[in-house]
mmCIF file of C-alpha atoms and ligand atoms in Angstrom:
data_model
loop_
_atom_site.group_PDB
_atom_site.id
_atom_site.type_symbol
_atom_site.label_atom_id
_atom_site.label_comp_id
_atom_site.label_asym_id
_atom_site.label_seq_id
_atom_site.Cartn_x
_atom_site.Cartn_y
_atom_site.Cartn_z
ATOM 1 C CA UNK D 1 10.304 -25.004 -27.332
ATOM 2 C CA UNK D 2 9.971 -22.550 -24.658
ATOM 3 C CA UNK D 3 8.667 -19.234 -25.155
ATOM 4 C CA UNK D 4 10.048 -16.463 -23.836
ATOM 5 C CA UNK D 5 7.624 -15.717 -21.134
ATOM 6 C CA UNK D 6 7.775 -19.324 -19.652
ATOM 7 C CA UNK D 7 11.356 -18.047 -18.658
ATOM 8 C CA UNK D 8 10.142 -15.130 -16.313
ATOM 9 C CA UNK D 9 9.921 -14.225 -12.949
ATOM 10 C CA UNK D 10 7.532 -11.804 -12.008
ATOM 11 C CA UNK D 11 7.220 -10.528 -8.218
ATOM 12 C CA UNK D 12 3.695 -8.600 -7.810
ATOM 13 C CA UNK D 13 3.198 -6.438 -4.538
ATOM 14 C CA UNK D 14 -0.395 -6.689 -2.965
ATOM 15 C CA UNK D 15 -0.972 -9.688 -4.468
ATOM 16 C CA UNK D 16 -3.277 -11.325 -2.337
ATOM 17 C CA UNK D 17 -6.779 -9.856 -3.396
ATOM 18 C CA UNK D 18 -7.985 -7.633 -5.585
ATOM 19 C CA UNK D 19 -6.322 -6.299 -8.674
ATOM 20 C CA UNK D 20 -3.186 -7.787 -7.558
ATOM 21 C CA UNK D 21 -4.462 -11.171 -7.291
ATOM 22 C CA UNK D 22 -5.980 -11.048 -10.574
ATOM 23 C CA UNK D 23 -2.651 -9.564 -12.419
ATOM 24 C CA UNK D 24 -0.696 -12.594 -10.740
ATOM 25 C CA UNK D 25 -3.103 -15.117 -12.045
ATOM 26 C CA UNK D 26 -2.730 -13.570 -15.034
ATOM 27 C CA UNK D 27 1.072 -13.350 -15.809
ATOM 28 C CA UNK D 28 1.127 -16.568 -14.009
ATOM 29 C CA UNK D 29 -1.036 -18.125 -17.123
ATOM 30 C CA UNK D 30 0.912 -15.796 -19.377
ATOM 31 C CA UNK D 31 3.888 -18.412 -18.609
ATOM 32 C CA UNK D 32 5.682 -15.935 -15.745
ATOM 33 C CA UNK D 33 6.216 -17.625 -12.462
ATOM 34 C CA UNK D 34 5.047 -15.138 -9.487
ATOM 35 C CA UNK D 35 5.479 -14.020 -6.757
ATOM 36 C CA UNK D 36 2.351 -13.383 -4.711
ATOM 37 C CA UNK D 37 3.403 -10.443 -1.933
ATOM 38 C CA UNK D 38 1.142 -10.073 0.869
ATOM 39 C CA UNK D 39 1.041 -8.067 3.927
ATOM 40 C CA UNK D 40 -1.730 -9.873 6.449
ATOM 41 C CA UNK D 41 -3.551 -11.851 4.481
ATOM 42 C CA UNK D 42 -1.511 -15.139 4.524
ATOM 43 C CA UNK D 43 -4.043 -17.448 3.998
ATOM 44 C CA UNK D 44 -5.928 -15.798 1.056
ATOM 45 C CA UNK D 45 -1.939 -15.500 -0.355
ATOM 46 C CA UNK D 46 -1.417 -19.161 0.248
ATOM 47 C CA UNK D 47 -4.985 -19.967 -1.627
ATOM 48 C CA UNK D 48 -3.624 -17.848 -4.957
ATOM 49 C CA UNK D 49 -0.928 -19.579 -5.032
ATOM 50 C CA UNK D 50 -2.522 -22.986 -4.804
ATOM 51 C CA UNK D 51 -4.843 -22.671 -7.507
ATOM 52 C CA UNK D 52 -1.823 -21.065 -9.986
ATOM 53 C CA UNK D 53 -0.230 -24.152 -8.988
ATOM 54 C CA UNK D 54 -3.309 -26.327 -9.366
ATOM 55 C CA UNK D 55 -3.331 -25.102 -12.648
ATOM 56 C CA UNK D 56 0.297 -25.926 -13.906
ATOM 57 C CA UNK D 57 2.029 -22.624 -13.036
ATOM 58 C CA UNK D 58 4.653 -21.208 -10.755
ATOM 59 C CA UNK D 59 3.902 -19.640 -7.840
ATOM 60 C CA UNK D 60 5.505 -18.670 -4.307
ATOM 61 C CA UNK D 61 3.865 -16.353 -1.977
ATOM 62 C CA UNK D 62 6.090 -13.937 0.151
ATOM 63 C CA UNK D 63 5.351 -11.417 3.263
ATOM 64 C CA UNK D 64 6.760 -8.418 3.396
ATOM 65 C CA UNK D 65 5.083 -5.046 4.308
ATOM 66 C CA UNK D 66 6.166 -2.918 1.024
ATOM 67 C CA UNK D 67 6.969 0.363 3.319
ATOM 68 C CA UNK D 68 9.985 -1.611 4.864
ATOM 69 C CA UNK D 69 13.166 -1.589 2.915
ATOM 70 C CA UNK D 70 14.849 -4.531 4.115
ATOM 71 C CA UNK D 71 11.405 -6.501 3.586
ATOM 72 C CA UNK D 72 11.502 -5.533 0.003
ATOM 73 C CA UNK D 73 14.777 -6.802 -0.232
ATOM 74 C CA UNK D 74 13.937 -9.963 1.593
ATOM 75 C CA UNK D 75 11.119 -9.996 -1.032
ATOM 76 C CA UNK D 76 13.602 -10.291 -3.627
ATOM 77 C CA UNK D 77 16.335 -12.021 -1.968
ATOM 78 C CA UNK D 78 13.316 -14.925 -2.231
ATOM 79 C CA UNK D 79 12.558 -14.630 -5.549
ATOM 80 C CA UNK D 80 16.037 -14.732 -6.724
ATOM 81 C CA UNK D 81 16.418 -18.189 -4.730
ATOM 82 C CA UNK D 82 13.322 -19.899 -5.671
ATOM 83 C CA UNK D 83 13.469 -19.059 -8.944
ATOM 84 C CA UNK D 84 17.342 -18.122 -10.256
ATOM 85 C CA UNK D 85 16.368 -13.837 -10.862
ATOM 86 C CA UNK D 86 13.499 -11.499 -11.150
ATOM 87 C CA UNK D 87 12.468 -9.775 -14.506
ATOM 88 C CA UNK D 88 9.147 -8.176 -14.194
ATOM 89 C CA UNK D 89 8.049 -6.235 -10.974
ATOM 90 C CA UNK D 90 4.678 -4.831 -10.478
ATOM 91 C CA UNK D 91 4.201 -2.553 -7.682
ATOM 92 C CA UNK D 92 0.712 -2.962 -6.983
ATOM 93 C CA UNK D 93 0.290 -2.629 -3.187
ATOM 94 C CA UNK D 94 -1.769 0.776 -2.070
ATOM 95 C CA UNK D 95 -4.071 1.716 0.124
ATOM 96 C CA UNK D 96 -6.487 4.748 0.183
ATOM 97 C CA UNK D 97 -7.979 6.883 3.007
ATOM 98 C CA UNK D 98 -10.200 9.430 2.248
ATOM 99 C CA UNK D 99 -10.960 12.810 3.579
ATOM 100 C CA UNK D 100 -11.018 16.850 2.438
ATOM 101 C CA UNK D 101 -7.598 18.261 3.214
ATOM 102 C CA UNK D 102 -8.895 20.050 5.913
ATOM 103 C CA UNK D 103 -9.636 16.716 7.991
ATOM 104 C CA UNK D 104 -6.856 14.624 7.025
ATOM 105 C CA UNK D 105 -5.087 12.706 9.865
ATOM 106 C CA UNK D 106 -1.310 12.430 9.965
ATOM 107 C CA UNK D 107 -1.452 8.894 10.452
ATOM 108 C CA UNK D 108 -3.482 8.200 7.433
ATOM 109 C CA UNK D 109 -1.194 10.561 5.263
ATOM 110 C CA UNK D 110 2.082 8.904 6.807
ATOM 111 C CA UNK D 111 0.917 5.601 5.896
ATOM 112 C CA UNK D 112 -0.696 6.342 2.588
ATOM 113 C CA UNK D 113 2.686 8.054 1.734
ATOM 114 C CA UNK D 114 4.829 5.058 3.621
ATOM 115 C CA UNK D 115 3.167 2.496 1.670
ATOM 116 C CA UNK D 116 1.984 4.281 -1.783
ATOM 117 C CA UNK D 117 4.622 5.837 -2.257
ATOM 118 C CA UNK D 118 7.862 4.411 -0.092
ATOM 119 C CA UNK D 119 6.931 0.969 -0.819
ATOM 120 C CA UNK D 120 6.561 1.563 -4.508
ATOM 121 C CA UNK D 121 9.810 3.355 -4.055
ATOM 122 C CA UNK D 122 11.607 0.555 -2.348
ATOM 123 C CA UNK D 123 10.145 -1.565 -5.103
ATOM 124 C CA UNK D 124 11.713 0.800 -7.669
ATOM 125 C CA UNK D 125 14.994 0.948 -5.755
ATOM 126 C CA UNK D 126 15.543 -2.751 -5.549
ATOM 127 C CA UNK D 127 14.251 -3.533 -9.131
ATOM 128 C CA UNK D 128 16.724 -0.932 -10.718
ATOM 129 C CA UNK D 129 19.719 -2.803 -9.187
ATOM 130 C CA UNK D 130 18.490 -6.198 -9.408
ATOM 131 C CA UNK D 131 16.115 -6.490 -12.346
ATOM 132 C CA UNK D 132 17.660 -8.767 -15.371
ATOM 133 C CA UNK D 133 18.446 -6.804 -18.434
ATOM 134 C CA UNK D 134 15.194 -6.389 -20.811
ATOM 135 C CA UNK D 135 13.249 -6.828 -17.893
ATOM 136 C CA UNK D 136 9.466 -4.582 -17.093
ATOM 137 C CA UNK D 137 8.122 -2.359 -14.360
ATOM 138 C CA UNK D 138 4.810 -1.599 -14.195
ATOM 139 C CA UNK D 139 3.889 0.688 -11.148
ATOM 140 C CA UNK D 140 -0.438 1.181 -10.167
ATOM 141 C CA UNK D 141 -1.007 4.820 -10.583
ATOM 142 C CA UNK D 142 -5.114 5.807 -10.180
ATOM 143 C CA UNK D 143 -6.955 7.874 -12.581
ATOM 144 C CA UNK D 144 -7.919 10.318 -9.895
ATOM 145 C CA UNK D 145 -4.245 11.826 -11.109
ATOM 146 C CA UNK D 146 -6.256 13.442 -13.758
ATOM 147 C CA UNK D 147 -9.860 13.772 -12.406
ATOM 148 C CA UNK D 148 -9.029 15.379 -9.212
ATOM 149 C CA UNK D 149 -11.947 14.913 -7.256
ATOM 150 C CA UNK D 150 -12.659 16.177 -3.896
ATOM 151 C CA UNK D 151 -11.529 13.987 -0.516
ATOM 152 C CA UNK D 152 -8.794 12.449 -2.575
ATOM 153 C CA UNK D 153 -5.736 14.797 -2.204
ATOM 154 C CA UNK D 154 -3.251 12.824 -0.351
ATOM 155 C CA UNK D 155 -3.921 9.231 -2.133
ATOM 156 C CA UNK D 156 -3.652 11.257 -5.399
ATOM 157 C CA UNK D 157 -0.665 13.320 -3.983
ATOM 158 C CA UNK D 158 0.936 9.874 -3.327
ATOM 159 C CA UNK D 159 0.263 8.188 -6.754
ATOM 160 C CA UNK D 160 1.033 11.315 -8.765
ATOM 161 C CA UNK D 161 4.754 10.928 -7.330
ATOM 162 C CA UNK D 162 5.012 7.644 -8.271
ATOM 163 C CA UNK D 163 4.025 8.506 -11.542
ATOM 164 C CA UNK D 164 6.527 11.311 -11.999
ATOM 165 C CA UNK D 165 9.407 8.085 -10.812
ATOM 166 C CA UNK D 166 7.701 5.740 -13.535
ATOM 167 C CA UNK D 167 9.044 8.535 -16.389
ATOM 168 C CA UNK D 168 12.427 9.362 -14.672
ATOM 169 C CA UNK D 169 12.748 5.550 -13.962
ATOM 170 C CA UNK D 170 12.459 4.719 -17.528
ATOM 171 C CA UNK D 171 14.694 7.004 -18.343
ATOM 172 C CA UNK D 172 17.390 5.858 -16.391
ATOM 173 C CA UNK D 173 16.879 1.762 -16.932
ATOM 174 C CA UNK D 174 16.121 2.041 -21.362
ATOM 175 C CA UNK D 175 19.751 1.712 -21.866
ATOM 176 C CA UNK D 176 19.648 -1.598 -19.938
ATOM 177 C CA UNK D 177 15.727 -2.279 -22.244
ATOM 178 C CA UNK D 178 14.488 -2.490 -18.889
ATOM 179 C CA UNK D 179 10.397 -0.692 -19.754
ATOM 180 C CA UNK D 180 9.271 1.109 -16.855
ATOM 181 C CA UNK D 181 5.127 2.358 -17.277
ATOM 182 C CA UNK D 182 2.619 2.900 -15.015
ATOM 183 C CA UNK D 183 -1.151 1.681 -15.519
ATOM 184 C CA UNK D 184 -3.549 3.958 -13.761
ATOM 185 C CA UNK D 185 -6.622 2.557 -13.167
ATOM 186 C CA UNK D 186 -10.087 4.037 -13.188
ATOM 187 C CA UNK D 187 -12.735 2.566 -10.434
ATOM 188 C CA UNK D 188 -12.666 -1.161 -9.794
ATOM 189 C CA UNK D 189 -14.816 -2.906 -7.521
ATOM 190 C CA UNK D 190 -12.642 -4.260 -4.997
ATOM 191 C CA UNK D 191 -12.334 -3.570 -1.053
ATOM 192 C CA UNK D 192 -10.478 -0.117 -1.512
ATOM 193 C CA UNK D 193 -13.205 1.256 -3.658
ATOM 194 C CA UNK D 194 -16.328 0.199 -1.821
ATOM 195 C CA UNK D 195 -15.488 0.621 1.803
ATOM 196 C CA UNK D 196 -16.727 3.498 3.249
ATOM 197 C CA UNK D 197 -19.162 4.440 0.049
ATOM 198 C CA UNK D 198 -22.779 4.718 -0.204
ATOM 199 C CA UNK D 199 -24.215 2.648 -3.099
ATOM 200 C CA UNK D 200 -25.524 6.253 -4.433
ATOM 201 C CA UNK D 201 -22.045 7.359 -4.366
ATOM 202 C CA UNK D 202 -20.736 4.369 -6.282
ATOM 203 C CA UNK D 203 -23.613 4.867 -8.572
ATOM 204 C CA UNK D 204 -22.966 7.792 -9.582
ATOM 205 C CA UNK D 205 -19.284 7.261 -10.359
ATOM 206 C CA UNK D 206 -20.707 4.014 -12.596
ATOM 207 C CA UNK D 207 -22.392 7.216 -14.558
ATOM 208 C CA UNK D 208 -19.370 9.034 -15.178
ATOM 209 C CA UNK D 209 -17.423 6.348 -16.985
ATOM 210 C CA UNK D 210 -18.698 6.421 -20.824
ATOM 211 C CA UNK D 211 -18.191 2.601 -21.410
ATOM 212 C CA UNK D 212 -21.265 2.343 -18.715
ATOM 213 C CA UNK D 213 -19.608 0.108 -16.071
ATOM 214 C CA UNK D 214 -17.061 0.028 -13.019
ATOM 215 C CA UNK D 215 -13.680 -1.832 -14.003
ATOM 216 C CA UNK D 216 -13.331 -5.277 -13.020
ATOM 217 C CA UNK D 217 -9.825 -6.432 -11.824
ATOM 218 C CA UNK D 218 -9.282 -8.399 -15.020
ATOM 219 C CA UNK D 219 -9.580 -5.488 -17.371
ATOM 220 C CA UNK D 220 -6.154 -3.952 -15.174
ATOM 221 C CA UNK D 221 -4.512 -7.122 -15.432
ATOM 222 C CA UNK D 222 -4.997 -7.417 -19.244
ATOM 223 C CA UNK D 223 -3.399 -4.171 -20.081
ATOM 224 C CA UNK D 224 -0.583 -5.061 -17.342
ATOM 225 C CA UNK D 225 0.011 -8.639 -19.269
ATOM 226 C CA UNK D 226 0.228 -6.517 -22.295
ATOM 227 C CA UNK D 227 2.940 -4.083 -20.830
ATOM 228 C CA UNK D 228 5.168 -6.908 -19.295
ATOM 229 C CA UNK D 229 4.244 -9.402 -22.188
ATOM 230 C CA UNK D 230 6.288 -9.644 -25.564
ATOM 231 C CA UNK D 231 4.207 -7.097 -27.535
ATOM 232 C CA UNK D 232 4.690 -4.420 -24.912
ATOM 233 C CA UNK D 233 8.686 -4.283 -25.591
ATOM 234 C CA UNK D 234 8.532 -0.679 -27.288
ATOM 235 C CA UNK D 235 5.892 1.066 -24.540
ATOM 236 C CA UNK D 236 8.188 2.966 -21.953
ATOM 237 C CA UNK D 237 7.831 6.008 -19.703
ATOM 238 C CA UNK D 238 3.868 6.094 -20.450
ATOM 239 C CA UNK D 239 1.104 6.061 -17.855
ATOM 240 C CA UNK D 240 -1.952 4.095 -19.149
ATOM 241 C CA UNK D 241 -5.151 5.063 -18.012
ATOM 242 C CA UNK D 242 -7.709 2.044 -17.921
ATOM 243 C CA UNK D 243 -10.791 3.313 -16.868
ATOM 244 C CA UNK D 244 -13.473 3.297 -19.383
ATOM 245 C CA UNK D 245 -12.798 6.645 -20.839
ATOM 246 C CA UNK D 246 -13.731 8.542 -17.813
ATOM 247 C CA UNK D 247 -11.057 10.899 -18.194
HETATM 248 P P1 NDP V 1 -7.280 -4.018 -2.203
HETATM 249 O O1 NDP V 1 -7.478 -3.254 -0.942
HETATM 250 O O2 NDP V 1 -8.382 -4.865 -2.729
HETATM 251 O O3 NDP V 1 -5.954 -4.912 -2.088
HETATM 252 C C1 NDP V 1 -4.779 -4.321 -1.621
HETATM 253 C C2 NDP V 1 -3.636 -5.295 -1.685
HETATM 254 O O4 NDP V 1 -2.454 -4.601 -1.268
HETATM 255 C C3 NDP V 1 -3.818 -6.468 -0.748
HETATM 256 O O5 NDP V 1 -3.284 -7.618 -1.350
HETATM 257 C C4 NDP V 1 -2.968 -6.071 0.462
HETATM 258 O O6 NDP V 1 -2.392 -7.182 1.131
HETATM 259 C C5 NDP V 1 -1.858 -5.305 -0.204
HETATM 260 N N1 NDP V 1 -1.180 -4.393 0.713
HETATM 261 C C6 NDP V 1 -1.696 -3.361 1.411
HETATM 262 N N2 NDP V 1 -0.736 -2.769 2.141
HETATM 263 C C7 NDP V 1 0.413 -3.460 1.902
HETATM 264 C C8 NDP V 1 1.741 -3.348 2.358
HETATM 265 N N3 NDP V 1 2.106 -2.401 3.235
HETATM 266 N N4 NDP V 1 2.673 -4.233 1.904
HETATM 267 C C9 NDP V 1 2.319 -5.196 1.026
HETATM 268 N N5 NDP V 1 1.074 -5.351 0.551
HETATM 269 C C10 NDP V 1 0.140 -4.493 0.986
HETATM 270 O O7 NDP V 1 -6.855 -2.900 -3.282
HETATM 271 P P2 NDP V 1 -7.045 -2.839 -4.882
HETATM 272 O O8 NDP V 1 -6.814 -4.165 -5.479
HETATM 273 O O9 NDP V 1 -8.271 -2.107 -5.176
HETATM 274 O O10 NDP V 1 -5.834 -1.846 -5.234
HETATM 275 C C11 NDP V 1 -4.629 -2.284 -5.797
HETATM 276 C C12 NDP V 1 -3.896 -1.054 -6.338
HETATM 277 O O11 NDP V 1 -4.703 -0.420 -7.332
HETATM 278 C C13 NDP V 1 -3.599 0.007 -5.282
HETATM 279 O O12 NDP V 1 -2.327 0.556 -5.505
HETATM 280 C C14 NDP V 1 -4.676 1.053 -5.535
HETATM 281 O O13 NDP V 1 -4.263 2.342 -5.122
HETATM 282 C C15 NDP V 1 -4.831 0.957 -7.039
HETATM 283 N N6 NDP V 1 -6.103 1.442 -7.574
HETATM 284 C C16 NDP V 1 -7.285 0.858 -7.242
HETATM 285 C C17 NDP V 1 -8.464 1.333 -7.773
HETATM 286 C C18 NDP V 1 -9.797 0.744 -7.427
HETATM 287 O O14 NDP V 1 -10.805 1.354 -7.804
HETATM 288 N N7 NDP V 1 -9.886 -0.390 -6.767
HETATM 289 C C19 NDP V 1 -8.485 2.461 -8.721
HETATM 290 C C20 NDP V 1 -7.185 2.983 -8.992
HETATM 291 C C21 NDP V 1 -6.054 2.491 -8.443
HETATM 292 P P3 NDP V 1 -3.035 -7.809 2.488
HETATM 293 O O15 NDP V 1 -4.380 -8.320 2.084
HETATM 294 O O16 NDP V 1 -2.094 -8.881 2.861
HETATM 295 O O17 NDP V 1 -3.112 -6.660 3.445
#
């Protein structure tokens, strides 16, 4: 018999590295078939998908640049024909540019907003019409909504909004038992986290997180299987902070 995971379709945005490549491996062994989005990196896309398949899974990957409507749609126009319907999205694609308010650029704070928060939006958008009924939504906050530190103001701003969507969201989808959270992770070492930061620096963020240790992109995509996965049916409207206890 089938369980009810092996029936799913799960589209995950920014899937080709990083935390989004580790929550599509995951759902993908979880049962789900994904969809690995990507914006550039079609080749490291392309490799993902391979080894899901490799290892007896379903898996498509899918370009689209997440700030675009009519990509997003695209995005889901090809999920709905490879695989009959979507059930699950994660909107994982983000990208972070640091600087003090004073010194931000306005191209760095259009595109952090055009693709943090627009193309979580156009996610959201898209999902709400097209989602099956009892479906998930899982949208990748950060725990700097919380700790505030200095340099991060806009790529907080951004993620802040999209959690204040992830409770009106759920709102509006529980009567179709569509669950819409957010998971907000603390630091991970991936590319967004360590460019641009002096080992000191990322030291002494290690020291601020009580469990002793940066996140790894597995510990995100645990708590995400958990959210999209059968024992996460009653968890709705709630932003999840992994992150070690640091806040
Ligand atoms: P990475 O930079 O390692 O990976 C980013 C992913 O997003 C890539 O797959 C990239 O695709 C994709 N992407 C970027 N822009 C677009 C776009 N316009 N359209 C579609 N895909 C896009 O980032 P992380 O894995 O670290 O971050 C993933 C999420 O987690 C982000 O939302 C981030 O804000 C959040 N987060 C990360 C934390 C961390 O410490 N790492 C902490 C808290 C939150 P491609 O390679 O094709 O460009």
């Amino acid at each position: 018999m089938m369980s009810i995971s092996s029936e799913r379709v799960a589209i995950i945005t920014g899937a080709s590295r990083g935390i989004g490549a580790s929550i599509a491996r995951r759902l993908a062994s979880d049962g789900m078939a994904v969809v690995v989005n990507y914006a550039g990196s079609e080749k490291a896309a392309a490799e993902l998908v391979d080894e899901i398949v490799n290892a007896g899974g379903r898996a498509i990957s899918a370009q689209a640049d997440v700030a675009d409507p009519r990509a997003v749609r695209n995005l889901f126009d090809t999920a709905e024909a490879e695989f009959g319907g979507v059930d699950v999205l994660v909107n994982n694609a983000g990208i972070m540019k640091l600087a003090p308010v004073a010194q931000v650029d306005d191209a760095d704070f259009d595109e952090m907003m055009a693709v943090n928060l627009k193309g979580t939006f156009n996610g959201l958008r898209e999902a709400a019409k097209r989602l099956r009924d009892g479906g998930r939504i899982v949208n990748i906050s950060t725990s700097v909504v919380g700790l505030y530190l200095p340099a991060y103001g806009v790529y907080a701003a951004t993620k802040a909004a999209v959690e204040a969507l992830t409770h009106i969201l759920a709102k509006e989808l529980g009567p179709r038992s569509i669950t819409v959270n957010s998971v907000a992770p603390g630091p991970v070492a991936t590319e967004l986290f360590l460019e641009g930061k002096a080992p000191a620096m990322i030291e002494r963020l290690e020291q601020m997180i009580p469990l002793g240790r940066l996140g790894e992109v597995d510990d995100i995509a645990r708590a995400v299987s958990v959210l999209v996965g059968p024992d996460g049916g009653w968890i709705n409207g709630q932003i999840v902070r992994v992150n070690g206890g640091v806040i």
